[in-house]
Each structure stands twice: as structure tokens, then as C-alpha cells.
Tab-separated table of C-alpha atoms in Angstrom:
chain	number	residue	atom	x	y	z
S	24	UNK	CA	-7.313	295.375	167.081
S	25	UNK	CA	-5.938	293.625	163.844
S	26	UNK	CA	-6.194	297.030	161.876
S	27	UNK	CA	-4.815	298.980	164.379
S	28	UNK	CA	-1.922	296.567	164.589
S	29	UNK	CA	-1.426	297.100	160.658
S	30	UNK	CA	-1.008	300.161	160.989
S	31	UNK	CA	1.190	300.234	163.128
S	32	UNK	CA	3.695	297.244	163.645
S	33	UNK	CA	5.340	297.653	166.574
S	34	UNK	CA	1.843	296.759	168.682
S	35	UNK	CA	2.293	292.820	166.913
S	36	UNK	CA	5.656	292.822	168.246
S	37	UNK	CA	5.718	289.865	170.939
S	38	UNK	CA	6.652	290.893	174.602
S	39	UNK	CA	10.304	290.699	175.634
S	40	UNK	CA	11.468	287.419	176.514
S	41	UNK	CA	14.309	288.696	178.679
S	42	UNK	CA	12.187	289.223	181.780
S	43	UNK	CA	12.166	285.778	183.277
S	44	UNK	CA	8.778	283.939	184.454
S	45	UNK	CA	9.362	284.336	188.208
S	46	UNK	CA	9.954	287.975	188.017
S	47	UNK	CA	6.431	288.598	186.186
S	48	UNK	CA	4.009	288.286	189.221
S	49	UNK	CA	2.472	291.322	190.663
S	50	UNK	CA	3.478	292.150	193.872
S	51	UNK	CA	2.623	295.206	195.893
S	52	UNK	CA	4.765	297.007	197.630
S	53	UNK	CA	3.952	297.592	201.714
S	54	UNK	CA	3.654	299.579	203.943
S	55	UNK	CA	7.291	300.519	205.369
S	56	UNK	CA	9.719	302.699	207.564
S	57	UNK	CA	13.516	303.099	207.115
S	58	UNK	CA	16.073	304.876	210.639
S	59	UNK	CA	19.187	305.104	210.011
S	60	UNK	CA	21.669	305.542	212.748
S	61	UNK	CA	24.813	305.343	213.384
S	62	UNK	CA	25.296	301.303	213.980
S	63	UNK	CA	22.772	300.057	210.720
S	64	UNK	CA	19.490	300.475	209.317
S	65	UNK	CA	16.022	299.673	211.190
S	66	UNK	CA	13.546	298.503	208.786
S	67	UNK	CA	9.943	297.915	209.947
S	68	UNK	CA	7.424	296.615	207.111
S	69	UNK	CA	4.054	296.175	207.469
S	70	UNK	CA	3.288	293.083	205.887
S	71	UNK	CA	-0.743	291.768	207.152
S	72	UNK	CA	-1.458	288.550	207.139
S	73	UNK	CA	1.880	287.083	205.756
S	74	UNK	CA	3.053	284.302	208.321
S	75	UNK	CA	6.508	283.255	209.233
S	76	UNK	CA	6.865	281.096	206.837
S	77	UNK	CA	5.946	282.905	203.848
S	78	UNK	CA	8.444	285.345	204.190
S	79	UNK	CA	11.691	285.020	202.552
S	80	UNK	CA	14.089	287.501	203.103
S	81	UNK	CA	17.570	287.529	200.597
S	82	UNK	CA	20.485	289.838	201.072
S	83	UNK	CA	22.130	290.507	197.923
S	84	UNK	CA	25.569	292.802	197.451
S	85	UNK	CA	23.700	296.029	198.055
S	86	UNK	CA	19.836	294.984	197.861
S	87	UNK	CA	18.145	292.590	200.967
S	88	UNK	CA	14.315	292.178	199.367
S	89	UNK	CA	11.757	290.898	201.287
S	90	UNK	CA	8.223	288.726	199.518
S	91	UNK	CA	6.178	288.336	201.765
S	92	UNK	CA	2.953	285.231	200.579
S	93	UNK	CA	-0.606	285.548	202.799
S	94	UNK	CA	-0.915	282.550	204.381
S	95	UNK	CA	-5.151	283.157	204.398
S	96	UNK	CA	-6.983	282.585	201.556
S	97	UNK	CA	-10.608	283.170	201.355
S	98	UNK	CA	-12.195	279.612	202.449
S	99	UNK	CA	-14.543	278.553	198.548
S	100	UNK	CA	-17.721	279.167	200.553
S	101	UNK	CA	-17.461	282.370	201.317
S	102	UNK	CA	-18.786	284.764	198.930
S	103	UNK	CA	-16.770	288.166	198.604
S	104	UNK	CA	-18.687	291.874	199.364
S	105	UNK	CA	-16.985	294.473	199.034
S	106	UNK	CA	-12.983	294.128	199.401
S	107	UNK	CA	-9.917	296.429	200.419
S	108	UNK	CA	-7.303	294.194	200.362
S	109	UNK	CA	-5.520	293.520	198.101
S	110	UNK	CA	-4.747	289.629	196.879
S	111	UNK	CA	-1.298	290.578	196.075
S	112	UNK	CA	1.553	288.811	197.315
S	113	UNK	CA	4.327	291.398	199.726
S	114	UNK	CA	7.413	292.192	197.587
S	115	UNK	CA	9.891	294.842	198.556
S	116	UNK	CA	14.071	295.581	197.202
S	117	UNK	CA	15.502	297.824	199.494
S	118	UNK	CA	18.619	299.131	198.206
S	119	UNK	CA	22.082	300.245	200.517
S	120	UNK	CA	25.463	301.278	199.346
S	121	UNK	CA	26.786	297.832	200.439
S	122	UNK	CA	28.543	299.044	204.175
S	123	UNK	CA	25.609	296.532	205.691
S	124	UNK	CA	27.252	293.929	207.340
S	125	UNK	CA	24.882	290.263	205.771
S	126	UNK	CA	25.631	288.417	208.135
S	127	UNK	CA	24.126	290.147	211.058
S	128	UNK	CA	20.989	291.554	210.232
S	129	UNK	CA	18.407	290.132	211.865
S	130	UNK	CA	14.514	289.939	210.982
S	131	UNK	CA	11.758	289.453	213.708
S	132	UNK	CA	8.304	288.888	212.448
S	133	UNK	CA	5.166	289.902	215.041
S	134	UNK	CA	1.668	290.439	214.014
S	135	UNK	CA	2.156	291.488	210.662
S	136	UNK	CA	5.030	294.448	211.446
S	137	UNK	CA	7.736	292.743	210.478
S	138	UNK	CA	11.916	294.493	211.976
S	139	UNK	CA	14.556	294.089	210.308
S	140	UNK	CA	18.233	295.293	211.477
S	141	UNK	CA	20.575	295.946	208.697
S	142	UNK	CA	23.551	296.333	211.185
S	143	UNK	CA	26.646	298.327	208.853
S	144	UNK	CA	30.061	296.696	208.881
S	145	UNK	CA	33.006	297.559	211.001
S	146	UNK	CA	35.042	298.887	208.231
S	147	UNK	CA	32.380	301.777	207.659
S	148	UNK	CA	31.197	302.231	210.806
S	149	UNK	CA	32.548	306.228	212.167
S	150	UNK	CA	35.581	306.429	213.102
S	151	UNK	CA	36.707	308.744	216.701
S	152	UNK	CA	40.519	308.907	215.763
S	153	UNK	CA	43.014	309.797	219.209
S	154	UNK	CA	45.054	313.102	218.455
S	155	UNK	CA	48.800	311.737	219.547
B	25	UNK	CA	-0.523	290.791	179.180
B	26	UNK	CA	2.009	291.192	182.144
B	27	UNK	CA	3.076	294.358	183.561
B	28	UNK	CA	6.328	294.795	184.445
B	29	UNK	CA	8.181	297.288	186.814
B	30	UNK	CA	10.361	299.092	184.631
B	31	UNK	CA	13.655	299.247	187.916
B	32	UNK	CA	16.305	300.483	185.548
B	33	UNK	CA	15.145	304.734	186.198
B	34	UNK	CA	18.772	306.699	186.606
B	35	UNK	CA	17.219	307.755	189.411
B	36	UNK	CA	16.603	304.849	190.857
B	37	UNK	CA	20.206	305.414	191.632
B	38	UNK	CA	21.877	305.737	195.033
B	39	UNK	CA	20.944	308.672	195.489
B	40	UNK	CA	17.501	308.642	194.738
B	41	UNK	CA	16.738	304.921	197.111
B	42	UNK	CA	14.976	303.897	199.738
B	43	UNK	CA	18.367	304.446	202.051
B	44	UNK	CA	19.012	307.234	200.005
B	45	UNK	CA	18.542	311.420	201.568
B	46	UNK	CA	17.274	312.758	198.539
B	47	UNK	CA	14.480	314.951	199.389
B	48	UNK	CA	12.795	313.551	197.024
B	49	UNK	CA	12.760	310.004	198.721
B	50	UNK	CA	9.755	310.516	200.806
B	51	UNK	CA	7.046	311.657	197.365
B	52	UNK	CA	8.519	309.407	194.143
B	53	UNK	CA	7.847	306.203	197.466
B	54	UNK	CA	4.151	307.738	198.039
B	55	UNK	CA	4.066	308.154	193.878
B	56	UNK	CA	5.196	304.775	193.181
B	57	UNK	CA	3.389	302.948	195.463
B	58	UNK	CA	-0.524	305.372	194.574
B	59	UNK	CA	0.650	303.674	191.157
B	60	UNK	CA	1.353	299.966	192.416
B	61	UNK	CA	-2.096	299.504	194.226
B	62	UNK	CA	-3.893	301.595	191.622
B	63	UNK	CA	-2.957	298.825	189.094
B	64	UNK	CA	-2.857	296.023	191.214
B	65	UNK	CA	-6.113	297.096	192.330
B	66	UNK	CA	-9.188	299.671	192.354
B	67	UNK	CA	-8.845	300.062	196.543
B	68	UNK	CA	-8.326	302.555	198.528
B	69	UNK	CA	-4.619	302.521	199.462
B	70	UNK	CA	-3.291	301.566	202.979
B	71	UNK	CA	-1.148	304.131	204.555
B	72	UNK	CA	-0.415	304.669	208.334
B	73	UNK	CA	-4.173	305.856	209.215
B	74	UNK	CA	-6.505	303.820	208.078
B	75	UNK	CA	-6.601	300.620	207.305
B	76	UNK	CA	-8.322	298.013	204.631
B	77	UNK	CA	-11.550	296.150	205.189
B	78	UNK	CA	-13.122	292.982	203.729
B	79	UNK	CA	-16.924	292.160	203.792
B	80	UNK	CA	-17.418	288.661	203.168
B	81	UNK	CA	-20.034	286.571	203.681
B	82	UNK	CA	-21.010	282.283	203.844
B	83	UNK	CA	-23.979	281.187	204.764
B	84	UNK	CA	-24.183	281.517	208.703
B	85	UNK	CA	-21.799	284.332	208.751
B	86	UNK	CA	-20.741	287.281	207.683
B	87	UNK	CA	-17.782	287.710	208.313
B	88	UNK	CA	-15.734	291.724	208.237
B	89	UNK	CA	-11.314	291.575	208.070
B	90	UNK	CA	-9.516	294.297	208.760
B	91	UNK	CA	-5.673	293.971	208.359
B	92	UNK	CA	-4.083	295.998	211.148
B	93	UNK	CA	-0.474	295.438	211.420
B	94	UNK	CA	0.897	295.350	214.636
B	95	UNK	CA	-0.922	296.287	217.496
B	96	UNK	CA	-2.026	295.156	220.410
B	97	UNK	CA	-5.084	293.154	221.514
B	98	UNK	CA	-5.894	295.829	224.641
B	99	UNK	CA	-6.156	298.478	221.945
B	100	UNK	CA	-8.876	296.728	219.801
B	101	UNK	CA	-12.056	297.496	219.837
B	102	UNK	CA	-15.005	295.871	218.041
B	103	UNK	CA	-18.622	297.224	218.321
B	104	UNK	CA	-21.465	296.507	216.632
B	105	UNK	CA	-24.078	299.571	216.857
B	106	UNK	CA	-27.210	300.017	214.711
B	107	UNK	CA	-26.377	297.057	211.900
B	108	UNK	CA	-22.483	299.458	211.965
B	109	UNK	CA	-19.907	297.867	212.957
B	110	UNK	CA	-16.542	299.958	214.169
B	111	UNK	CA	-13.775	298.698	214.388
B	112	UNK	CA	-11.860	300.474	216.542
B	113	UNK	CA	-7.835	300.802	217.238
B	114	UNK	CA	-4.240	302.805	218.030
B	115	UNK	CA	-1.238	302.050	216.464
B	116	UNK	CA	1.966	302.596	219.248
B	117	UNK	CA	5.299	303.473	217.673
B	118	UNK	CA	7.908	303.036	219.466
B	119	UNK	CA	11.300	304.762	219.187
B	120	UNK	CA	14.968	303.416	219.468
B	121	UNK	CA	14.493	303.625	223.015
B	122	UNK	CA	11.499	301.277	223.142
B	123	UNK	CA	9.749	303.776	224.714
B	124	UNK	CA	6.508	304.850	223.357
B	125	UNK	CA	6.811	307.831	220.738
B	126	UNK	CA	3.174	308.357	219.201
B	127	UNK	CA	0.341	307.029	218.880
B	128	UNK	CA	-2.055	306.216	215.855
B	129	UNK	CA	-5.127	305.949	216.423
B	130	UNK	CA	-7.230	304.412	214.164
B	131	UNK	CA	-11.028	303.873	213.091
B	132	UNK	CA	-13.690	302.762	210.634
B	133	UNK	CA	-16.974	301.949	210.497
B	134	UNK	CA	-18.345	299.353	208.113
B	135	UNK	CA	-22.434	298.764	207.255
B	136	UNK	CA	-22.883	295.641	207.588
B	137	UNK	CA	-25.175	294.812	205.041
B	138	UNK	CA	-27.436	292.085	207.351
B	139	UNK	CA	-29.131	292.021	210.217
B	140	UNK	CA	-26.598	290.309	212.863
B	141	UNK	CA	-27.330	288.515	216.600
B	142	UNK	CA	-24.736	291.477	218.071
B	143	UNK	CA	-24.445	289.733	221.537
B	144	UNK	CA	-22.583	286.835	219.561
B	145	UNK	CA	-20.534	288.930	217.551
B	146	UNK	CA	-16.322	287.457	218.030
B	147	UNK	CA	-13.095	288.340	216.934
B	148	UNK	CA	-9.483	286.751	216.140
B	149	UNK	CA	-6.420	288.652	215.556
B	150	UNK	CA	-3.507	286.647	213.928
B	151	UNK	CA	-0.804	287.641	212.085
B	152	UNK	CA	-1.880	291.396	211.915
B	153	UNK	CA	-5.425	290.546	211.005
B	154	UNK	CA	-8.426	290.805	212.655
B	155	UNK	CA	-11.538	288.463	211.284
B	156	UNK	CA	-14.822	289.596	213.652
B	157	UNK	CA	-17.523	286.653	212.535
B	158	UNK	CA	-20.847	288.073	212.986
B	159	UNK	CA	-23.474	285.225	212.762
B	160	UNK	CA	-26.822	286.223	210.546
B	161	UNK	CA	-30.512	286.233	212.307
B	162	UNK	CA	-32.493	282.957	212.217
B	163	UNK	CA	-34.404	285.757	209.347
B	164	UNK	CA	-31.617	286.851	207.734
B	165	UNK	CA	-30.430	282.887	206.505
B	166	UNK	CA	-30.814	281.968	203.087
B	167	UNK	CA	-33.874	278.996	203.469
B	168	UNK	CA	-34.635	276.224	200.679
B	169	UNK	CA	-37.345	275.580	200.514
B	170	UNK	CA	-38.478	272.734	198.351
B	171	UNK	CA	-42.169	272.949	196.843
B	172	UNK	CA	-44.107	269.414	195.074
B	173	UNK	CA	-45.506	270.490	191.792
B	174	UNK	CA	-49.098	268.956	191.396
């Protein structure tokens, strides 16, 4: 490796320091679906193993971030024989066109399924114009 | 080394975002998901039609944990036949009016490596995760034998 570093100086470059430490945690993107109608968006996210207190939803200007921490870790005396589930926490960032009324976002978590309702702001809803 | 996801593709503009109507959005999501799953863990990806399972053991029991979010308890069935644990479930997808629009059937069979007491298998469902506890047979439990050295 030292030889390689000597030949290609770029390899020895330190990692970019600009990335904030909190963002380096590996997260898996959960299964999700988005449905849109005239009133807003309905988002369904599968978050198995996430309890209510491990769930964090933040709405910013034009994005919604969902972070789900797994409520369960195997007890110390359990040995894993076969694993398919990732250990990492869930993370999902959805972008929208800034047409969501952030104050009216509702969320419901039941049996590992999060249902998020993002109502559209009144100003951007389609309006019928009466002809006089 | 930590992998930091590069988020500034020109493609992830508003048109290709999850809310956009780009014809590639679905494919892009799928590719992203495959990459992310591959990088996080070498396990088959969960999908709408497949659910991941884990198999654990301790001294007394084998445990199977299956991620089955959003199922009604009555729609899950667990069977133990000939050393295989079979989990069947169906997810009811509702439309806007709350009517059942689609039913997705899910099924997995897992080979249980040790002899278990099939009549004492118990299952619990919490936060969308099904945990099946399979008590080991007496002869399969590890036994500690102290041998006197003369």
C-alpha cells in the first residue's frame, strides 16, 4: 500500500473533512411508496422494528427526512446463525416542490408501517375559476 | 473508511426526485436501493413480495425473526413441518377509500437446524417484526459434563 501511495499520491489524500460527522452513519433506505392526489401526498414507509420513540421526522423547506432507529438489538447470549436483515437504521429523504404545508403534516406509525400525509398548501391547490 | 453518499447528482433535480414524474424514477429508486442494500449488508433485498428473516439461537431456544411490517395478526400463519418453519402472510393494500385494493401473499420456509419441540413453538408480533421462539429438544441442548481427572 505504501508503494501504491508513493506512486499515486491521490490515494493518500485524507478524506474530505467537510462532511459532518452525523451524516456518516450508514442508513438503509426503507421500502416506500408515494401517492399524489389533488389534496397532497400520501407516503407509506415500511419501517419494521422501529417503535414510535425511535422515529424522527423532519420537514424542511422542500424536503422531508425520516429517520427510524431499530428498537431491538439481539440479547448478548443470542447467536446469529443466519441473517438477512440489515443492522443499520433507516433513513429516507424525500424532496417535494415546496408545495407542502409543513404545519399540517400528519404521521401515523402502526406495526412497522409509517403513513405520512403531506397536504398541499392552499395556495398551490388547483382552483376552479368561475366565469362571470 | 466511511462511505458518504454523494447526493448532488444533476439528475436528482426536482424532476427526478421521488415526487417527480420522471419515467425513470422507479428504475432509479430500484437501482439506488439495490446498491444501498449491497453496500450495507450482503443480504437479499426486501421487496414488496419478499421479506427478510433472521435465525438466532441461544442455549434453550432457536429464534426466527421476520420483518413483516403492516400485517394484521390474523393474516399471519406459522407452521412447523419436518424441520421447516413456514411463515405465510398476506398484506392488504388499501386504496384511498380504505377498501382493500390488492392482497399480496408472502411466504417463506426456513430450515431449522436443530430438533425443536414443535408443540411448544410460540410467536409474537411487535412493531412489524414477527419473532418465533422454537424451544430446543432436551437432547439438542448443549450439556456441560464435568470429568474428574484421576
